[in-house]
XYZ file of C-alpha atoms in Angstrom:
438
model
C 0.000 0.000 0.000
C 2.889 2.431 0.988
C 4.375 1.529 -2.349
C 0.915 2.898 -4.472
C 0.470 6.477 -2.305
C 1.612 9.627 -4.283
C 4.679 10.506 -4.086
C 4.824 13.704 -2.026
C 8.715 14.255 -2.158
C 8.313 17.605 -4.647
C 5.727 18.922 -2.006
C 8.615 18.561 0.750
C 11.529 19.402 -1.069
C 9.776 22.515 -3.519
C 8.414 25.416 -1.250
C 7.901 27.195 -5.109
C 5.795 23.845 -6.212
C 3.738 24.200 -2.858
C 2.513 28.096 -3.590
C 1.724 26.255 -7.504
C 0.282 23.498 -6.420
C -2.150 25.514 -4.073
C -2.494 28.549 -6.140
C -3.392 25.774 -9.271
C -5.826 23.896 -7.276
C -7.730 26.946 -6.268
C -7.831 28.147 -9.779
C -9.198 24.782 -10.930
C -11.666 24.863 -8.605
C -12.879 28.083 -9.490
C -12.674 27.435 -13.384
C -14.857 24.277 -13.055
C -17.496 26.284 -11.649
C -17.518 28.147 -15.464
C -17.196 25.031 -17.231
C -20.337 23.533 -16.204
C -22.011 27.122 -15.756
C -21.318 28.513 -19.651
C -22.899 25.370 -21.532
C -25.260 25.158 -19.724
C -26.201 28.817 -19.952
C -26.089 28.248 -23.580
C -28.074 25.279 -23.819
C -31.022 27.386 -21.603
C -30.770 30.357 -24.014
C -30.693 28.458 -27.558
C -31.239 25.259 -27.180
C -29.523 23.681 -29.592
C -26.688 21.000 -29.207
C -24.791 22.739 -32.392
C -24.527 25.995 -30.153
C -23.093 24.422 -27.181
C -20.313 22.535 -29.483
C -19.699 25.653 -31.246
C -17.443 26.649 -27.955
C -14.779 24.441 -29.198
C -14.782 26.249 -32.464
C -14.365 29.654 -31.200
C -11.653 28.791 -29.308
C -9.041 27.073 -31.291
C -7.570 29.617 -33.405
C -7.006 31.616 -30.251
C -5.514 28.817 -28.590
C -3.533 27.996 -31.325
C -2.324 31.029 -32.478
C -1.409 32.648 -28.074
C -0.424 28.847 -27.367
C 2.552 28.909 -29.762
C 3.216 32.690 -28.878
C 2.744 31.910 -25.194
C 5.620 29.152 -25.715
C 7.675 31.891 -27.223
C 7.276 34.105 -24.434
C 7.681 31.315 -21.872
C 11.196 31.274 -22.915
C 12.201 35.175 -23.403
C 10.227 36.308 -20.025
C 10.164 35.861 -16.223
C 7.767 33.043 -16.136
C 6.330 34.309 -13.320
C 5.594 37.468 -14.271
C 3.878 35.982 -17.340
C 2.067 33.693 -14.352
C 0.170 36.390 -12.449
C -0.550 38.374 -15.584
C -2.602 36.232 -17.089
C -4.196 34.982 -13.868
C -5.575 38.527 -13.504
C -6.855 38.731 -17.216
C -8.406 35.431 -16.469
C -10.010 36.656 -13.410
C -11.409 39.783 -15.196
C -12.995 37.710 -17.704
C -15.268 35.817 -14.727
C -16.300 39.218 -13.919
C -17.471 40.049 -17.156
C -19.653 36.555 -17.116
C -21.065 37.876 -14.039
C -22.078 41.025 -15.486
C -23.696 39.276 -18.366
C -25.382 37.072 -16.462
C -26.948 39.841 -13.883
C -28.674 41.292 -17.182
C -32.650 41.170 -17.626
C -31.747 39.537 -21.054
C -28.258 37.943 -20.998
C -26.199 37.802 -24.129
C -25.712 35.226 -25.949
C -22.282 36.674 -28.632
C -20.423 38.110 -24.714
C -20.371 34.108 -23.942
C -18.586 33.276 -27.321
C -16.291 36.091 -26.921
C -15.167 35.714 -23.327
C -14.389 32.091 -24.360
C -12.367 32.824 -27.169
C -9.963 35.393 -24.918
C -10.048 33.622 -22.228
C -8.952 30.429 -24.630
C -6.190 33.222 -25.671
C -5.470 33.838 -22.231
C -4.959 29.960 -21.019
C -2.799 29.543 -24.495
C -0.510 32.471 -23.506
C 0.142 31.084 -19.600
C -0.059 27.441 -19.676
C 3.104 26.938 -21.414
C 4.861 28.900 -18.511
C 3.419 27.123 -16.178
C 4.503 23.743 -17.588
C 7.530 24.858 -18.234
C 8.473 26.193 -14.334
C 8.442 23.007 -12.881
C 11.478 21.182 -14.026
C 13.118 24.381 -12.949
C 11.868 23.935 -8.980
C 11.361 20.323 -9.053
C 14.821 17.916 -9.066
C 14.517 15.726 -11.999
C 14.053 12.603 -10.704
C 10.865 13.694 -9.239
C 9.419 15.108 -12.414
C 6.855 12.408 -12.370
C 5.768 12.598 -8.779
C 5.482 16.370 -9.912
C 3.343 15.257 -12.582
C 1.118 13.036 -10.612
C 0.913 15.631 -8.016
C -0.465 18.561 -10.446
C -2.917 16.061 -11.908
C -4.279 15.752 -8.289
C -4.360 19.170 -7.944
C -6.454 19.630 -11.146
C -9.151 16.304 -10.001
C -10.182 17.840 -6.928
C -10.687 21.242 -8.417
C -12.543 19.344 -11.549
C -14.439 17.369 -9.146
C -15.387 19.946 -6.464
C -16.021 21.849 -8.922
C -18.648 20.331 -10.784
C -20.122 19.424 -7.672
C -20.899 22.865 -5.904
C -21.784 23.533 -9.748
C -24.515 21.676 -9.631
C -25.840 22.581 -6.360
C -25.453 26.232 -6.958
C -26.902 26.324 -10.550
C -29.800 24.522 -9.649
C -30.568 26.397 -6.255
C -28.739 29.768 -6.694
C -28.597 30.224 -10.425
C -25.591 30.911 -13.005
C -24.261 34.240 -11.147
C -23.486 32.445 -7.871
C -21.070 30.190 -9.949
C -19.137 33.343 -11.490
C -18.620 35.344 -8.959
C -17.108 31.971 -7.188
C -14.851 31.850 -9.798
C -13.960 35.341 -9.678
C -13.165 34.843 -5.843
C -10.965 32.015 -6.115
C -8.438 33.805 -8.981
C -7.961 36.696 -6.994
C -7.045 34.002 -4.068
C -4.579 32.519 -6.848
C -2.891 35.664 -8.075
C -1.896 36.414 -4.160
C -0.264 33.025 -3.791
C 1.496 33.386 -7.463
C 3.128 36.587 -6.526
C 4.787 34.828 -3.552
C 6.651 33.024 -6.325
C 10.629 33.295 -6.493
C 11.563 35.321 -9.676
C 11.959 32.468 -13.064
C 13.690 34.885 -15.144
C 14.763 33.659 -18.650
C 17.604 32.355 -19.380
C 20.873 34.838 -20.205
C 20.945 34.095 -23.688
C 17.279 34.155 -24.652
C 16.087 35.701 -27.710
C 13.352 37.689 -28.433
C 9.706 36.027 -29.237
C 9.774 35.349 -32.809
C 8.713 33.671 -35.552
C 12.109 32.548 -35.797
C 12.170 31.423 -32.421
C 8.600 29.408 -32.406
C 10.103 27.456 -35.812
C 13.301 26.366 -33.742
C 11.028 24.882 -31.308
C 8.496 23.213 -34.197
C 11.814 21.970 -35.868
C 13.045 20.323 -32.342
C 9.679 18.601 -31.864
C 9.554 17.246 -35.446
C 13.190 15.731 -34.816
C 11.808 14.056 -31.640
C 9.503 11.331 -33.256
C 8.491 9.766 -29.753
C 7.160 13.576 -28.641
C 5.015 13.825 -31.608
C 4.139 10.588 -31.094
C 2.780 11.562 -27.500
C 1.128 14.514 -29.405
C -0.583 12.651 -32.227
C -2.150 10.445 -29.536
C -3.667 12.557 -26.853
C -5.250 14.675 -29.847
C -6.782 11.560 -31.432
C -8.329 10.529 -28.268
C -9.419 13.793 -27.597
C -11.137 14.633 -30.962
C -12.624 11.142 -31.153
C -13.686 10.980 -27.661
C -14.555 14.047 -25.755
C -17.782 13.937 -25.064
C -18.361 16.584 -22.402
C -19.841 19.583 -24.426
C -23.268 17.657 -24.594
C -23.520 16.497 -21.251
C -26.236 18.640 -20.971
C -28.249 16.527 -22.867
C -26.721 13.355 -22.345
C -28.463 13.894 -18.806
C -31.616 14.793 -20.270
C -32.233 11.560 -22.678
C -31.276 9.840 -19.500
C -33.525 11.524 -17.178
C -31.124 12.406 -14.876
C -30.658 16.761 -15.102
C -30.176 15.686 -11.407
C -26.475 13.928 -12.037
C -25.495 16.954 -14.826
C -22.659 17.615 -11.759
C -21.852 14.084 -11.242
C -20.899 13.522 -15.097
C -18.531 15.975 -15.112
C -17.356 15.136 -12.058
C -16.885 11.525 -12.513
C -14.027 11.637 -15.627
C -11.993 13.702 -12.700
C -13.038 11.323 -9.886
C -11.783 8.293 -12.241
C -8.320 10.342 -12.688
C -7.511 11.168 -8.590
C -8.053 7.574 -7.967
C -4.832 6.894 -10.231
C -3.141 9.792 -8.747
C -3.878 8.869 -4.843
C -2.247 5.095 -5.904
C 0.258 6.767 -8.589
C 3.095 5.179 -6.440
C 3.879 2.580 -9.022
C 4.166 5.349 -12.023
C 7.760 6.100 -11.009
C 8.526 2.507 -11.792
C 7.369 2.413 -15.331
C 10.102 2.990 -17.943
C 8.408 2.097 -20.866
C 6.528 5.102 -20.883
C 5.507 5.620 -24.650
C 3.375 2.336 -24.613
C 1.726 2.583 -21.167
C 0.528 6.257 -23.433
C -0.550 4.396 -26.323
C -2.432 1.798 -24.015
C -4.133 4.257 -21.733
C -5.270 5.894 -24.824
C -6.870 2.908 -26.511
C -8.609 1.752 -22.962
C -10.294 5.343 -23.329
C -11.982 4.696 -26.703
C -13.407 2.115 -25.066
C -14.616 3.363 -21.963
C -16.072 5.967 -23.361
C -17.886 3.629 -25.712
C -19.736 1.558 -23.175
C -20.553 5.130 -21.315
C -22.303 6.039 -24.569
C -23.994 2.536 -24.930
C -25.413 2.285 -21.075
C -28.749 3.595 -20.451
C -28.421 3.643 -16.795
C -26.882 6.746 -15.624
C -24.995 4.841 -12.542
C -23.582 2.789 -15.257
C -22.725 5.512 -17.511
C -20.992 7.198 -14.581
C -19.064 4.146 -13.756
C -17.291 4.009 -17.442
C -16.955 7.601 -17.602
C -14.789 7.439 -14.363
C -13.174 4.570 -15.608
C -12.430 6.711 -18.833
C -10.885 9.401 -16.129
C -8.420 6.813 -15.137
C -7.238 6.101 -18.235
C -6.792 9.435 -19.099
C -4.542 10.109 -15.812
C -2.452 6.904 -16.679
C -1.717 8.759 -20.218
C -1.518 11.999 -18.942
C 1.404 11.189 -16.298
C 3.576 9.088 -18.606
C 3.370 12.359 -21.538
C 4.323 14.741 -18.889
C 7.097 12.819 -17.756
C 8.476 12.269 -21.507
C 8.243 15.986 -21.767
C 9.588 17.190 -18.674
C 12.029 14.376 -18.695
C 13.522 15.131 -21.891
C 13.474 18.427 -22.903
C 16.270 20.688 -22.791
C 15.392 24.249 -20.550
C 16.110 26.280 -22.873
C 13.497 25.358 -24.999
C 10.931 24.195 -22.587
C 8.551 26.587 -23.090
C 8.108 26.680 -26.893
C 7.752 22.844 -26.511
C 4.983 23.236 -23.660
C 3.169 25.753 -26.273
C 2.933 23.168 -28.396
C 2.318 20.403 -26.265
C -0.632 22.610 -25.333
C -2.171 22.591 -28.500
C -1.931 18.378 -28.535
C -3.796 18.520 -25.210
C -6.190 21.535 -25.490
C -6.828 21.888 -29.041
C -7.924 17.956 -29.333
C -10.631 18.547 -26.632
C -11.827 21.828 -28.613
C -12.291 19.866 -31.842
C -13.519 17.176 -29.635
C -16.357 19.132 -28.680
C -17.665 20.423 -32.144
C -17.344 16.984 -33.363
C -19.987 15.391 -30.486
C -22.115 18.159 -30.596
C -22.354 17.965 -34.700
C -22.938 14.638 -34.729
C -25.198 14.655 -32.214
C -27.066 17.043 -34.392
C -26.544 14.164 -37.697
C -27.525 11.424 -35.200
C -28.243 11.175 -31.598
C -26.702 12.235 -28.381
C -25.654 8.829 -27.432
C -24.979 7.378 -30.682
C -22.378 10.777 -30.819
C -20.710 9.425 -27.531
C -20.258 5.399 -28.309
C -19.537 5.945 -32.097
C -16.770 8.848 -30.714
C -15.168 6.092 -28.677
C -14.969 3.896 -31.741
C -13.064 5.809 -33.456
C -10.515 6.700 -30.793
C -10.165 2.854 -30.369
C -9.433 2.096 -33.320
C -7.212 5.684 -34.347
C -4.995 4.576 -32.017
C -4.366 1.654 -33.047
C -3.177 2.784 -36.263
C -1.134 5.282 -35.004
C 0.424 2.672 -32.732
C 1.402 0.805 -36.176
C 3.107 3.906 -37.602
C 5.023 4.897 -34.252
C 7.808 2.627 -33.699
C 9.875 5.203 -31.477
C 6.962 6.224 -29.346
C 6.318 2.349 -28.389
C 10.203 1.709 -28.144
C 11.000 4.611 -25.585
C 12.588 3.660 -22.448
C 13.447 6.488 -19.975
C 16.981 3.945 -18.940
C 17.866 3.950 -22.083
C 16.395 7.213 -24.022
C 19.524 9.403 -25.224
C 17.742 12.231 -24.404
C 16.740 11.626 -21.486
C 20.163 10.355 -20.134
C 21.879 13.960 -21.551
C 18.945 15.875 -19.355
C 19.990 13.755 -15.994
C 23.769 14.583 -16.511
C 22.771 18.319 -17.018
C 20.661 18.560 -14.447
C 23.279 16.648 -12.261
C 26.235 18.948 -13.278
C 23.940 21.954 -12.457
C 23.460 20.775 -8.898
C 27.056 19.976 -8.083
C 28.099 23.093 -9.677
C 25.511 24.886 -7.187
C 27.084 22.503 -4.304
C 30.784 23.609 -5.170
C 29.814 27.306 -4.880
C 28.609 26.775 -1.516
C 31.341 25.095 -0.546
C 34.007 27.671 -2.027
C 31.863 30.577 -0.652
C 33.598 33.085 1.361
C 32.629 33.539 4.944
C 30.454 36.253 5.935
C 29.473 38.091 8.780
C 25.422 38.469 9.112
C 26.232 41.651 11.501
C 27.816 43.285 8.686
C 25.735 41.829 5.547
């Protein structure tokens, strides 16, 4: 048992990774409020399962376009500074959704434009924040670090949806965003007690120039865009929260709208409470590829069930799955990647992650529209199955990896073990000093 409990040596030995972890978790929480609030608030004002999935389409260029940029910057800025900057945008944003919603008639076009920014805004400060943590976490920790921030995220996602529930359907949609805009101002305190991550000596400039160096790096590293090519498979195949709403509905269960969302988090803490084992798994390319394909299918039987305590069960079983994938990528990435261009990588490893689930949710929503809602969910997991199956075929690197054995991944322990005794030997050749005189 001792052997499957998280990891919790980055929480002792990363005072930086505890003010993240907390400040993280209370944005999540906050942010999950939104996420069940805004579809649903378009669902009550159109109707229509097109308009709901139409969120996803507004905000991929954004996240696309800021994502790459925000990779860019990542690397040419203090990482923190980018950190709290965007955290405040992000907060402002909530306040505008409260506005909207206080109006006799809320507005429908506010809700499509506040998710495109704030899609902007998540593309511009998510790479930074990926890209911090190998700099305050020691490297062979970077997976405990991983499992740890996926916790973070679960209990937000499912405490979240939760209080969601209760509040939308006793208090109504403006208790929800004015929660959120509570907890970023509580985040943006706790980021600004952040030690300075200023770039590195020798950065450039964000460029075009620059955000092609990166592109050309991840192209070289087949096993990355393997990572890449699967998560956004999954995600476009098989994301199947933007219709929820309804999903509930043809179930007769508006009651468990919370619950659903709720339960592909749920599925993911359980892995990350017993996450123990992950720092024992070196073949980490094929436990992605596997966690993947056990997604497909999960989220197949969820769409085929028409008991909703069944169709919670598979969707939480999808949420483990998609921890098991999610731990493994991060620690490729994190693992791997050289500092220096950590950021423009984490810009695009954002778009793998974010942009799949964006896509994702204008492909359920118009097919549901073609079809059915549930015949849109099972059909969705179909595809994913078999998707990455093929992709397995054509990926010989990605299922080969071995983080003994990975050249990359040996060069990045020797750097970050000649940084540390470097560090060590300037302590030990410091001069003396008085703190009277100091």
């Amino acid at each position: 048992m001792a052997a499957l409990l998280p990891d919790l040596a980055p929480w002792r030995s990363s005072r930086d990774f505890r003010l993240m972890w907390c400040a993280g978790a209370i944005t999540v929480f906050g942010s999950a409020l939104t996420f069940v609030a805004l579809p649903l608030q378009l669902k009550e004002l159109t109707g229509s399962t097109l308009a709901v999935g139409a969120l996803g389409a507004v905000e991929i260029v954004p996240l696309i376009v800021f994502g790459l940029y925000g990779g860019a910057l990542a690397d040419a800025m203090d990482r923190r500074r980018l950190i709290v900057r965007t955290e405040v945008a992000l907060g402002l944003l909530s306040v505008l959704l409260l506005v909207n919603s206080l109006l006799p008639d809320p507005l429908v076009w506010p809700l499509y434009a506040i998710a495109a920014v704030s899609s902007a805004l998540t593309g511009l400060q998510r790479p930074a924040l990926d890209a911090i943590v190998p700099r305050i976490v020691p490297h062979d920790q970077l997976a405990a670090a991983a499992a740890l921030n996926s916790l973070r995220w679960q209990i937000g996602t499912i405490a979240g949806p939760a209080l969601a529930g209760w509040l939308l359907a006793y208090a109504g949609l403006r208790w929800a965003y004015a929660a959120d805009a509570a907890t970023f101002a509580i985040s943006v305190v706790l980021a600004l007690k952040l030690a300075p991550s200023p770039a590195s000596h020798d950065a450039e400039k964000p460029s075009l120039r620059g955000i092609a160096e990166g592109a050309r790096y991840a192209w070289s590293r087949k096993e990355l865009l393997g990572t890449y090519a699967i998560d956004l498979t999954a995600m476009l195949f098989a994301f199947p929260l933007a219709i929820f709403p309804f999903l509930a509905d043809e179930l007769d269960a508006p009651w468990a709208l919370g619950l659903m969302y709720a339960a592909l988090p749920a599925g993911s803490a359980l892995v990350s409470l017993t996450s123990g084992w992950t720092s024992r798994i070196h073949r980490q390319g094929r436990a992605v590829v596997l966690a993947a394909a056990a997604w497909g299918l999960a989220i197949t039987a969820a769409g085929r069930m028409s008991s909703i305590w069944l169709v919670l069960l598979f969707l939480t079983l999808a949420g483990c799955c998609d921890m098991v994938s999610g731990i493994f990528r991060s620690a490729m990435w994190n693992q791997t990647i050289p500092d220096e261009l950590r950021g423009r990588l984490a810009g695009i490893e954002l778009l793998s992650y974010s942009v799949g689930p964006q896509l994702g949710q204008v492909r359920v929503g118009g097919m549901a529209a073609l079809t059915t809602v549930r015949t849109s969910v099972w059909a969705g997991g179909v595809l994913c199955f078999g998707a990455v199956g093929l992709l397995a075929l054509t990926l010989p690197k990605l299922m080969a990896y071995d983080a003994r054995t990975d050249e990359h991944a040996r060069r990045m322990r020797e750097r970050r073990a000649g940084g540390a005794a470097a560090r060590t030997g300037d302590a030990v050749h410091a001069p003396d000093t008085d703190p009277a005189t100091t």
